[in-house]
Each structure stands twice: as C-alpha cells, then as structure tokens.
Short mmCIF file of C-alpha atoms (C1' of nucleotides) in Angstrom, two decimals:
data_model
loop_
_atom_site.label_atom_id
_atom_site.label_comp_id
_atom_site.label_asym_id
_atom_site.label_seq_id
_atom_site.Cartn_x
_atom_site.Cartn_y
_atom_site.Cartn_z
CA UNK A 1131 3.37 -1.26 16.56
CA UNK A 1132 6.15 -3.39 16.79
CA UNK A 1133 9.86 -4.00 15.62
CA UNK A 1134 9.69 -6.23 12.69
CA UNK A 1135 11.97 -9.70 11.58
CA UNK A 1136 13.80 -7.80 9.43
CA UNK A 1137 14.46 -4.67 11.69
CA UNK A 1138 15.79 -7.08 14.92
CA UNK A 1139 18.05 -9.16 12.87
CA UNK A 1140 19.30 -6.89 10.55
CA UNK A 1141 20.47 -4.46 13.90
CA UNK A 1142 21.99 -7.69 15.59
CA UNK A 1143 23.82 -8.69 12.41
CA UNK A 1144 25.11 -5.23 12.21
CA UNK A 1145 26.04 -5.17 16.19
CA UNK A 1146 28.13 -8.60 15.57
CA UNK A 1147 30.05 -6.34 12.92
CA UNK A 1148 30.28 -3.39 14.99
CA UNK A 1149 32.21 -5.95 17.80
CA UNK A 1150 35.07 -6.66 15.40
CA UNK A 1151 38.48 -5.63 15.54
CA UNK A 1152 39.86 -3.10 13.01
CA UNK A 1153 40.47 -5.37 9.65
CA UNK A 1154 38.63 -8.38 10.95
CA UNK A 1155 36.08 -9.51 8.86
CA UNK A 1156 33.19 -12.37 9.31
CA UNK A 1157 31.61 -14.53 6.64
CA UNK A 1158 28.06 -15.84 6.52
CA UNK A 1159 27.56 -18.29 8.19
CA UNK A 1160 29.89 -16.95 11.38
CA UNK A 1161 27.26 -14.43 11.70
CA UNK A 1162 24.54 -16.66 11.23
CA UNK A 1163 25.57 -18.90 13.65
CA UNK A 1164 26.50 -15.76 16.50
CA UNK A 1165 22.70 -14.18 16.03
CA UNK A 1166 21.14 -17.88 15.62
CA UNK A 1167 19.58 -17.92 12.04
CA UNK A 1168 20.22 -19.87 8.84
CA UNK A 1169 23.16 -18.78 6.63
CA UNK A 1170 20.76 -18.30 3.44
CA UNK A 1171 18.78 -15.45 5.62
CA UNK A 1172 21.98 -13.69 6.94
CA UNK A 1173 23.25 -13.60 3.52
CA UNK A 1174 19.97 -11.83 2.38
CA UNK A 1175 19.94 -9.46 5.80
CA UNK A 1176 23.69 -8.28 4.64
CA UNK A 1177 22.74 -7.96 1.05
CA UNK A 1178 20.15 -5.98 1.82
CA UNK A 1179 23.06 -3.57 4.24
CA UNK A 1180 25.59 -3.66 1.58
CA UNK A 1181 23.45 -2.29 -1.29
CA UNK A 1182 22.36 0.41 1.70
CA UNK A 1183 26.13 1.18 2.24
CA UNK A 1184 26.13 -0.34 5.93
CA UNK A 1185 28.51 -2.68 5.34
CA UNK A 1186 31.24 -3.69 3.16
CA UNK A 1187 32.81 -7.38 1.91
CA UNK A 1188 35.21 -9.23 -0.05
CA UNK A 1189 34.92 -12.16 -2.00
CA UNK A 1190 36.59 -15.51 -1.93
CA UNK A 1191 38.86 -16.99 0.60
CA UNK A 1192 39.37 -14.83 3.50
CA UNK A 1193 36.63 -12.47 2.15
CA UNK A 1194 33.68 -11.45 4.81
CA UNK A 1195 31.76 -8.30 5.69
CA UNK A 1196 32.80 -5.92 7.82
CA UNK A 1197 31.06 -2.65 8.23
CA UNK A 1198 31.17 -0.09 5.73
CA UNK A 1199 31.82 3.29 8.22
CA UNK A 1200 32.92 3.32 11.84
CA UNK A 1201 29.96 2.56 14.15
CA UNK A 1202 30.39 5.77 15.70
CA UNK A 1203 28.94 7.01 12.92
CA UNK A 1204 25.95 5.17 11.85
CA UNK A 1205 22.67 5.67 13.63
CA UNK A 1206 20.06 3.56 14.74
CA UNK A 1207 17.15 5.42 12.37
CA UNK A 1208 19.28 5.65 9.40
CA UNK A 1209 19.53 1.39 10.00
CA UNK A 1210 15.64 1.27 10.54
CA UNK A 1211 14.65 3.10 7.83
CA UNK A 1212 16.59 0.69 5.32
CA UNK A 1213 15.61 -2.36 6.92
CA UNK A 1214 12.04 -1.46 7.27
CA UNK A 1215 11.30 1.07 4.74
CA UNK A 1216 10.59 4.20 4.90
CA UNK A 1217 6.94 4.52 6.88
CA UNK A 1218 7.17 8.02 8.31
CA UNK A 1219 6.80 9.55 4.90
CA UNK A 1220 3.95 7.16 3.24
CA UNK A 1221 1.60 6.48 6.25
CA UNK A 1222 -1.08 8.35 4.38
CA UNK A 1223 -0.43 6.43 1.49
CA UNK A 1224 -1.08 2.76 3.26
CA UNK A 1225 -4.35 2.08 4.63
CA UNK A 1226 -6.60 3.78 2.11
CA UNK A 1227 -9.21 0.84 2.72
CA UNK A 1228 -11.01 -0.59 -0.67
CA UNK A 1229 -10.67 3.04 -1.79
CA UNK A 1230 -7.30 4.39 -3.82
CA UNK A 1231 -6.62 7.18 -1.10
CA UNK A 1232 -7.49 7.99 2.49
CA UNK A 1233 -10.96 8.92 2.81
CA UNK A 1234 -9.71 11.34 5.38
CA UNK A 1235 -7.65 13.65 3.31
CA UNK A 1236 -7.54 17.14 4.18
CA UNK A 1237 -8.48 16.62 8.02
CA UNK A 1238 -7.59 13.63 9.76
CA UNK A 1239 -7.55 13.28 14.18
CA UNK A 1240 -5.88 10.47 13.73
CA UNK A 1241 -2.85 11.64 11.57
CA UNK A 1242 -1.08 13.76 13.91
CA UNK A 1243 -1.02 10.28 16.22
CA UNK A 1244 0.53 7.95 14.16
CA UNK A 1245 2.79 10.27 12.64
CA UNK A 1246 3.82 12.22 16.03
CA UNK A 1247 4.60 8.52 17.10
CA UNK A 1248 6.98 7.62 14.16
CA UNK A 1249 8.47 11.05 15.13
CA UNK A 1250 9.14 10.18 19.05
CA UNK A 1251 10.39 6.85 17.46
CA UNK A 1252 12.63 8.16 14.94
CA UNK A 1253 13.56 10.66 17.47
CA UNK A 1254 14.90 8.63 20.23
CA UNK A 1255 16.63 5.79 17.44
CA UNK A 1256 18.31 9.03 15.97
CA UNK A 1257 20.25 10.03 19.18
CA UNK A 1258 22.30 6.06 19.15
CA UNK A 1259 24.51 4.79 17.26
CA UNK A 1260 25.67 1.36 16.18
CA UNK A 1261 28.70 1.65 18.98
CA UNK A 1262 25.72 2.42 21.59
CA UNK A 1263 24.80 -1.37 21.17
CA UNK A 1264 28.37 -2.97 21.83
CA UNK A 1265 28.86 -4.28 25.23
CA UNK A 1266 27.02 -5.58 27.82
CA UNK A 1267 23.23 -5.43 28.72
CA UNK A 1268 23.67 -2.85 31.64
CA UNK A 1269 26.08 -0.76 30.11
CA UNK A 1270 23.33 -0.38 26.80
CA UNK A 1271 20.20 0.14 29.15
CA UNK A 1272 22.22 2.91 30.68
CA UNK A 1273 22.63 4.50 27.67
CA UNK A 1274 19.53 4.15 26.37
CA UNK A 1275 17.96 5.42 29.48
CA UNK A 1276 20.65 8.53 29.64
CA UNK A 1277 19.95 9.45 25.99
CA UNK A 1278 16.66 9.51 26.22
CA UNK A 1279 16.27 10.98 29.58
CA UNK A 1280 13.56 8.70 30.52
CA UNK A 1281 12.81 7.40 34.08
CA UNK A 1282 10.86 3.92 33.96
CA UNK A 1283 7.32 3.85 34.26
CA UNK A 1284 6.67 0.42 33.04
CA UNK A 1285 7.85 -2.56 35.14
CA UNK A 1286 11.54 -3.17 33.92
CA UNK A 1287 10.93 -6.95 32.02
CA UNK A 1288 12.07 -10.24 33.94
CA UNK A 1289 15.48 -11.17 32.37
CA UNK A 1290 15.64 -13.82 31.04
CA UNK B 387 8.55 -0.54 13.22
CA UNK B 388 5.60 0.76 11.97
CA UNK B 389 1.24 0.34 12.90
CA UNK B 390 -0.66 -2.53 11.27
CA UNK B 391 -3.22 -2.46 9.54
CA UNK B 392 -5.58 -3.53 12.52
CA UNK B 393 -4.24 -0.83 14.96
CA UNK B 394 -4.94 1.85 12.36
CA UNK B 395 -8.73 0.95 11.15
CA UNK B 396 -9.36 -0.58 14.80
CA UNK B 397 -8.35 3.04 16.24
CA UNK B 398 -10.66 4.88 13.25
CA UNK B 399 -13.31 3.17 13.80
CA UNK B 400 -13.32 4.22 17.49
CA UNK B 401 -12.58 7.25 16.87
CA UNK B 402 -16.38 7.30 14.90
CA UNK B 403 -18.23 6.29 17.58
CA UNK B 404 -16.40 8.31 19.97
CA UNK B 405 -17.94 10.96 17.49
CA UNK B 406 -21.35 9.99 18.74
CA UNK B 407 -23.56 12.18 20.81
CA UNK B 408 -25.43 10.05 24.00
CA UNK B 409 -27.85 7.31 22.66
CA UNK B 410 -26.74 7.27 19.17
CA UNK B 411 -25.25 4.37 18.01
CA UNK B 412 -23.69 3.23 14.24
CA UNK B 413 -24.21 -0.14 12.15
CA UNK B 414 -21.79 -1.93 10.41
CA UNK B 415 -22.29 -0.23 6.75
CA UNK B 416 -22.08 3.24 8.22
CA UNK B 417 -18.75 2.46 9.84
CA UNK B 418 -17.76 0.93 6.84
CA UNK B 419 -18.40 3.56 4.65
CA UNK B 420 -16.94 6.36 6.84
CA UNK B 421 -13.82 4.59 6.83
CA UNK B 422 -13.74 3.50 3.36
CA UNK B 423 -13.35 0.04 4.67
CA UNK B 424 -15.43 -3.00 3.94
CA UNK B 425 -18.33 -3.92 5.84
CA UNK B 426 -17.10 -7.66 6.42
CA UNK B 427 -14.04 -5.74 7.53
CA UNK B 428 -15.58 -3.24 10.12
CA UNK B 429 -17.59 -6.71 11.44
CA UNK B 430 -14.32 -8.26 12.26
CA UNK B 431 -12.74 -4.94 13.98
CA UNK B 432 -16.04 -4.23 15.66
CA UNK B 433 -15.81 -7.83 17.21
CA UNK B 434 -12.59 -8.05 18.33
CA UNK B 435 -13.11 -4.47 20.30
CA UNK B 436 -16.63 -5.50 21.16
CA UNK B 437 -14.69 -8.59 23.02
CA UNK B 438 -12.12 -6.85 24.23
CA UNK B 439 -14.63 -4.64 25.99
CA UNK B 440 -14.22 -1.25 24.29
CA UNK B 441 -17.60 -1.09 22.47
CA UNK B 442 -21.22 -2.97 23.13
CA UNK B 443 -23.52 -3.57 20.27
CA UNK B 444 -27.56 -4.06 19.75
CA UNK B 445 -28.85 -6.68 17.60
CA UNK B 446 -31.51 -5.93 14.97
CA UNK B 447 -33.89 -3.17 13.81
CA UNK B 448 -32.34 0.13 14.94
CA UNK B 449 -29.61 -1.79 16.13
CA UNK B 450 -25.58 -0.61 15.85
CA UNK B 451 -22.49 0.22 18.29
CA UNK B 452 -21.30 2.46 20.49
CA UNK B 453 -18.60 3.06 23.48
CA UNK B 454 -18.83 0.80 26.39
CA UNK B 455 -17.21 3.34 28.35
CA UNK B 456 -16.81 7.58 28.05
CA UNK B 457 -14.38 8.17 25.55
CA UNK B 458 -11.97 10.41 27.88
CA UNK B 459 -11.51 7.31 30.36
CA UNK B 460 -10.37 4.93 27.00
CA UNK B 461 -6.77 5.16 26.61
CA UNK B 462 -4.88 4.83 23.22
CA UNK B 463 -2.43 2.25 25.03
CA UNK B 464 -5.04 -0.10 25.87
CA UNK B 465 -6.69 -0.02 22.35
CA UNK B 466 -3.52 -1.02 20.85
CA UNK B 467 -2.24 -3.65 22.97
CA UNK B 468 -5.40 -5.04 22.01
CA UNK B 469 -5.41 -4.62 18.35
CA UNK B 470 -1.95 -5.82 18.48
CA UNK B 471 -1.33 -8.22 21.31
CA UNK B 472 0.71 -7.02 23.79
CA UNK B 473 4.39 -7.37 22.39
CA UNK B 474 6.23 -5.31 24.97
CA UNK B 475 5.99 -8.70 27.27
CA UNK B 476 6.78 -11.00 24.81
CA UNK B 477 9.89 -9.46 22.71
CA UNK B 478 12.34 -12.72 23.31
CA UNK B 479 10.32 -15.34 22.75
CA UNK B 480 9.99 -13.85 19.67
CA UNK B 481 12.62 -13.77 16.77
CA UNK B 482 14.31 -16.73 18.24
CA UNK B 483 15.82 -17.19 14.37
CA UNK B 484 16.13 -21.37 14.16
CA UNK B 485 16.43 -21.62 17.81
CA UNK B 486 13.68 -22.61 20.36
CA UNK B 487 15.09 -19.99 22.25
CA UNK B 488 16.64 -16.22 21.84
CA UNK B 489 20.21 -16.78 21.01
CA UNK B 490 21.06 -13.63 23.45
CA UNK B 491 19.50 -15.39 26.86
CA UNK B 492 21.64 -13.46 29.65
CA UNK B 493 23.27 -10.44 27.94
CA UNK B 494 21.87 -8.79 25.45
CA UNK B 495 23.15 -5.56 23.79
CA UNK B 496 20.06 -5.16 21.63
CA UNK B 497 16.83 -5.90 23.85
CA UNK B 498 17.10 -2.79 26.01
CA UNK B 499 16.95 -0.66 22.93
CA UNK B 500 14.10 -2.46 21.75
CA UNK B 501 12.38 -2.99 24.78
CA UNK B 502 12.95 0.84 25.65
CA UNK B 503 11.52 1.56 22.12
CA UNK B 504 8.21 -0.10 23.13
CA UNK B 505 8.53 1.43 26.54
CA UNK B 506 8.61 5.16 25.05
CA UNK B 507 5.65 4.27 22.64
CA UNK B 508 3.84 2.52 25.33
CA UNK B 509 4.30 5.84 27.82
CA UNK B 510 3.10 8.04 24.52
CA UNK B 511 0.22 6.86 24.33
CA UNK B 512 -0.54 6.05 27.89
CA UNK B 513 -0.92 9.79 28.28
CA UNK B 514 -3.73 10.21 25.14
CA UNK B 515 -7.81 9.28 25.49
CA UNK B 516 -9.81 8.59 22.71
CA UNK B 517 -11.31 11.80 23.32
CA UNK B 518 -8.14 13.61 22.50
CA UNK B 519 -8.56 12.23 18.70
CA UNK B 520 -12.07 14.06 18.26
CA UNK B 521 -11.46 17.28 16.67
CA UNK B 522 -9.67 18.87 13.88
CA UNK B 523 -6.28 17.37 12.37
CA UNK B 524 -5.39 21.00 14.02
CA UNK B 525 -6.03 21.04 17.46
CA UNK B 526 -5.45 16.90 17.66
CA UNK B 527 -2.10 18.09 16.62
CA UNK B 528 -1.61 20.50 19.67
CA UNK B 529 -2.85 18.07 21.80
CA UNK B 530 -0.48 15.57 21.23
CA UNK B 531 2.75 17.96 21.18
CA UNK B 532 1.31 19.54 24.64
CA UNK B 533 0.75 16.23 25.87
CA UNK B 534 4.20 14.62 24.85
CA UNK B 535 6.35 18.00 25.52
CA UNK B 536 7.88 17.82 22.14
CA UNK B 537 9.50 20.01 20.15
CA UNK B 538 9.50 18.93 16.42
CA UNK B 539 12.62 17.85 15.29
CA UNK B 540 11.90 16.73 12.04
CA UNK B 541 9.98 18.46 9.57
CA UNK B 542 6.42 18.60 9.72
CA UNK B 543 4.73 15.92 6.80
CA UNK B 544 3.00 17.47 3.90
CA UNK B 545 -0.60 18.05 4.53
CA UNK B 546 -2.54 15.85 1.85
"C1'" DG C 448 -45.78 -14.94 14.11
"C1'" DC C 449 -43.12 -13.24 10.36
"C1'" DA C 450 -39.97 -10.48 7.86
"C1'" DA C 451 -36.34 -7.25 7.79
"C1'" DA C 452 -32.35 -5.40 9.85
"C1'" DT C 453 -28.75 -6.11 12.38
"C1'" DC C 454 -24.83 -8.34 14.87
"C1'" DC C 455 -21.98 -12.94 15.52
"C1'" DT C 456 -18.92 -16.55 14.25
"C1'" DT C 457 -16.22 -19.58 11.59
"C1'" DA C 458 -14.01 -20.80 7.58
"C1'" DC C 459 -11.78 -19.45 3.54
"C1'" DT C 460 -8.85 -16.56 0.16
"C1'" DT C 461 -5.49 -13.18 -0.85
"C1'" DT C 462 -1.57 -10.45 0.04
"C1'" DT C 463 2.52 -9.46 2.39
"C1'" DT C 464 6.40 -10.77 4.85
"C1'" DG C 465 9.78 -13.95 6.04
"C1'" DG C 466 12.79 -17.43 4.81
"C1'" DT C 467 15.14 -21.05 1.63
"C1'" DC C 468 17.47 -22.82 -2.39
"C1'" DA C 469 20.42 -23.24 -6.09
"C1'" DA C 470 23.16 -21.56 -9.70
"C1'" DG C 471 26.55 -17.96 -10.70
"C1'" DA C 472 30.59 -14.83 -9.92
"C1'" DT C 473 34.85 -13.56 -7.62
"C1'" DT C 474 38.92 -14.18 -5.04
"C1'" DG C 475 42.98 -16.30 -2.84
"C1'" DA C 476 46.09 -19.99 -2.46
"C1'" DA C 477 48.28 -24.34 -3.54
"C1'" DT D 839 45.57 -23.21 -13.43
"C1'" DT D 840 42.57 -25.22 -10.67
"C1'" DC D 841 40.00 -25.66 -6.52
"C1'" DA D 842 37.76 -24.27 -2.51
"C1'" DA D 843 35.82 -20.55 0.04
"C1'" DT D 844 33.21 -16.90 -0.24
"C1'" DC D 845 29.71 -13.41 -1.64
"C1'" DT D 846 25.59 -12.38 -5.16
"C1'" DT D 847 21.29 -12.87 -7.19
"C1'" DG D 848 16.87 -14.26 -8.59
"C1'" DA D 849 13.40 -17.62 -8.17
"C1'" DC D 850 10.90 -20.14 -5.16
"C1'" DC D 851 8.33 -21.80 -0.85
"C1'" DA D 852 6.15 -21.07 3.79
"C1'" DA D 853 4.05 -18.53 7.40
"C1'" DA D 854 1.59 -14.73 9.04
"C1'" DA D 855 -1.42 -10.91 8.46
"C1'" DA D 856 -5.18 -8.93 6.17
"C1'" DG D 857 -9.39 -9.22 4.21
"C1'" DT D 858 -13.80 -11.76 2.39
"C1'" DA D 859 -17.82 -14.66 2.45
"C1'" DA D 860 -21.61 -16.99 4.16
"C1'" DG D 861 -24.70 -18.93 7.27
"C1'" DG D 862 -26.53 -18.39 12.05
"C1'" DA D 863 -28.62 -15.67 15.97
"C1'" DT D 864 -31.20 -11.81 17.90
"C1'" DT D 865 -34.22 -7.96 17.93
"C1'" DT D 866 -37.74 -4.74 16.28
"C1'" DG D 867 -41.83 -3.55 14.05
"C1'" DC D 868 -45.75 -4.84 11.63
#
DNA sequence: GCAAATCCTTACTTTTTGGTCAAGATTGAA
DNA sequence: TTCAATCTTGACCAAAAAGTAAGGATTTGC
C-alpha cells in the first residue's frame, strides 16, 4: 500500500500553486523545475488537475496555472481520488484472478480489511486541505498530528 | 494509494491456510483454485511468504503448506511489509523526479503527510492477526471497527 | 529403485504505470 | 501582423509490476 508517482507529484505540484500570491501565476517548466521533474511530465500532472477543476491557466505570454479555488477549500482526498482513481469504490472489481469476478462474492474476511483501510485513509486525507501543506516541515507535522489526533508509535523517520 | 496486487492474493492465500485445522496442509492447485488464481501464480506467492518465514512447505506425495507460526501471533503489518517492501523507510529516496536526490531535502511540506499516511496504515494493521480474517465478512467486519475504534464516516460499500 | 506428486527456482512475457516527444492552438506584445 | 511564450493533446517509448512457463529437486508409496 503505498502513495503512487502520480499521487506525490501531482500534491507537490498543487502545494507550489497553493504558495502563490493572489494573481500570480507559474508556467511549466517553473513548476517543474521547483518539484524537480521534466517540464513534459508537469505539463501532463496539471492537465490531468485542470480537466479535474484543481487548477486553472491562461495561455500565451504571461499565461500559467494557478489554482482553480482557494486552498482552503480543496481537500487532500478529493486531490487523491483524481490523481489516483477512484479505488475505494472498485476494490472488488480488481483482483478477480484468471476469473471475471471475485471468487469471494457474497462473503469475503478479507473485504472489510482492505476497504476499512481505504476508509481510515480517506478519512484522515479528508480532514486537510491544500493550505494544511504550505509552510514549513514542523508547522505541517503539527497539523497532521493535531488533526488526526495521533500520538507516534512508529519511530519518527531520520530527516534527511 | 491503493493495495497491489501481491498484498491482496499474498494476504488470501494466508488467510486459506490460516483456515486449516492442525496437521492439514494445502498444495499449490488447491490454493490456486480457492483463490481463483493461477497455480504458477500461488507458486510464486507461496515462495516469497515461504522465504519470508510466514509458511513452511513439504515436498512430494501428500505434500502442501501450512503456517509456520499460529495464526493469532501473525500480524497483518508484517505480511504486508513483506509483500510490499517496506516503503514507510524509504519514502525520499523515492520519487526523486530527474534528480538523484528528493528535491525537498531539509523542509518538506509534503513528507509528513505522507509519511503520517503510512504511519496510520502501518498502526491499523499492527493491531489485526491473521486470525482476525477467519470468519464471516460479518463478524471480520466488527472486528476491525472494534479494533480501530471507528465510527463509519463514509457510507458502507455495496455488498456484492 | 522407480514413478508420481509435489515444491523450488529462474527466465520470460504481458500488462500497467510512468514518462517523453512533437505538433497544434491560443494569447500577448512589439 | 507577426513572433515568441505558453498551454493542449495524442501518440509514443521506457520502466516496473504482474503473471506465466518450464525444467530441476525432493519426498512418498509401490
């Protein structure tokens, strides 16, 4: 289970955007060079957020993206879902094996797993919002950690 | 963010032998066929868990699998990490765009959300044995809520 | 000792995901 | 009006994940 190519830089593009001033804007390949990655992929991560309504641009000289509401209002999950597709409501669908459905329809022990997981998932990425990510690396941890009311049980990772 | 294809069979097909009364064991077809899997498939789960030290195996005649260990002292985060690889540990060397390295090495806005996301999965299903899966989509169902203290707060997916 | 049943291992093929390229369309400014 | 900067789009290529195949090794039972 794990956060996929699309999901991380499609978020980070989409954090750049929530850092800019009212009526700035920033082309391709500014964001491509801020979040490290070639112009050609940024341009098909912000595609992808513009037909999704994330995020706005203009055309031509002086054009760029900028997003599309205020990040106040967009949440993480909403983001997720677009970038990732929607898996919470087709799990049953993928992994049917050789066979065309689940050989465990009707009563399934694993089911309630996966799917309370994508729930506590979903769950904790619908209480932030694109504004939660601005600033610095403290300041987001503490939020993340007061949100979700957890206290560490894992070894907090070495910094790098 | 969503389970792969290995966590998901890997998991079922422990889940079968965790199904097995003392002594009885389960070849390669049978697991197969219960998951609706391919054999050659089920051979390549079976050895990767086999190595990993979650099931042993017999050769030959009358030979099959079965737990290395009771099924209530098997954790579900141990399974995956191994089905997986262990990503919480290894989140910034990955997605390093065209870099060698993360482009966010000192603050970073985005890696305690993700690395809290992995943290809350991790904690899930730290808490849930392999025994907990046995049973009826039902009570598996109660289990996990009990076990996780949540209260749903998205609606329930339609039963297949 | 031999044959059948079974697991073991490596290499290969297919599918999915991730990423690149190039031609086209739109806009602003000289 | 023309050019340069910019986004848009679809086709294409590459890498990773998933799945398949086949030959080898081990054990049991006759």
């Amino acid at each position: 289970m794990k956060i996929s190519a699309q999901e991380e830089y499609g978020l980070r593009c989409l954090v750049q955007l929530a850092n800019l001033k009212d009526g700035e804007t920033l082309t391709l390949p500014q964001i491509a060079e801020r979040e490290g990655i070639s112009t050609a992929n940024a341009g098909k991560l912000m595609w992808l957020l513009n037909k999704a309504g994330f995020v706005n641009s203009t055309r031509g000289t002086k054009g760029g993206y900028f997003l599309a509401r205020p990040a106040q209002e967009i949440f993480l999950n909403e983001i997720i879902k677009v970038l990732d597709e929607d898996v919470l409501s087709s799990h049953c669908e993928s992994y049917t094996g050789i066979l065309d459905k689940c050989i465990h329809t009707g009563d399934c022990g694993i089911r309630p797993v996966i799917v309370g997981l994508h729930e506590i998932v979903e769950n904790a990425l619908s209480r932030i919002t694109l504004a939660g990510l601005v600033g610095n690396e403290e300041a987001v941890d503490a939020m993340f950690h007061q949100i979700q009311g957890i206290h560490r049980t894992i070894q907090p990772q070495k910094i790098v």
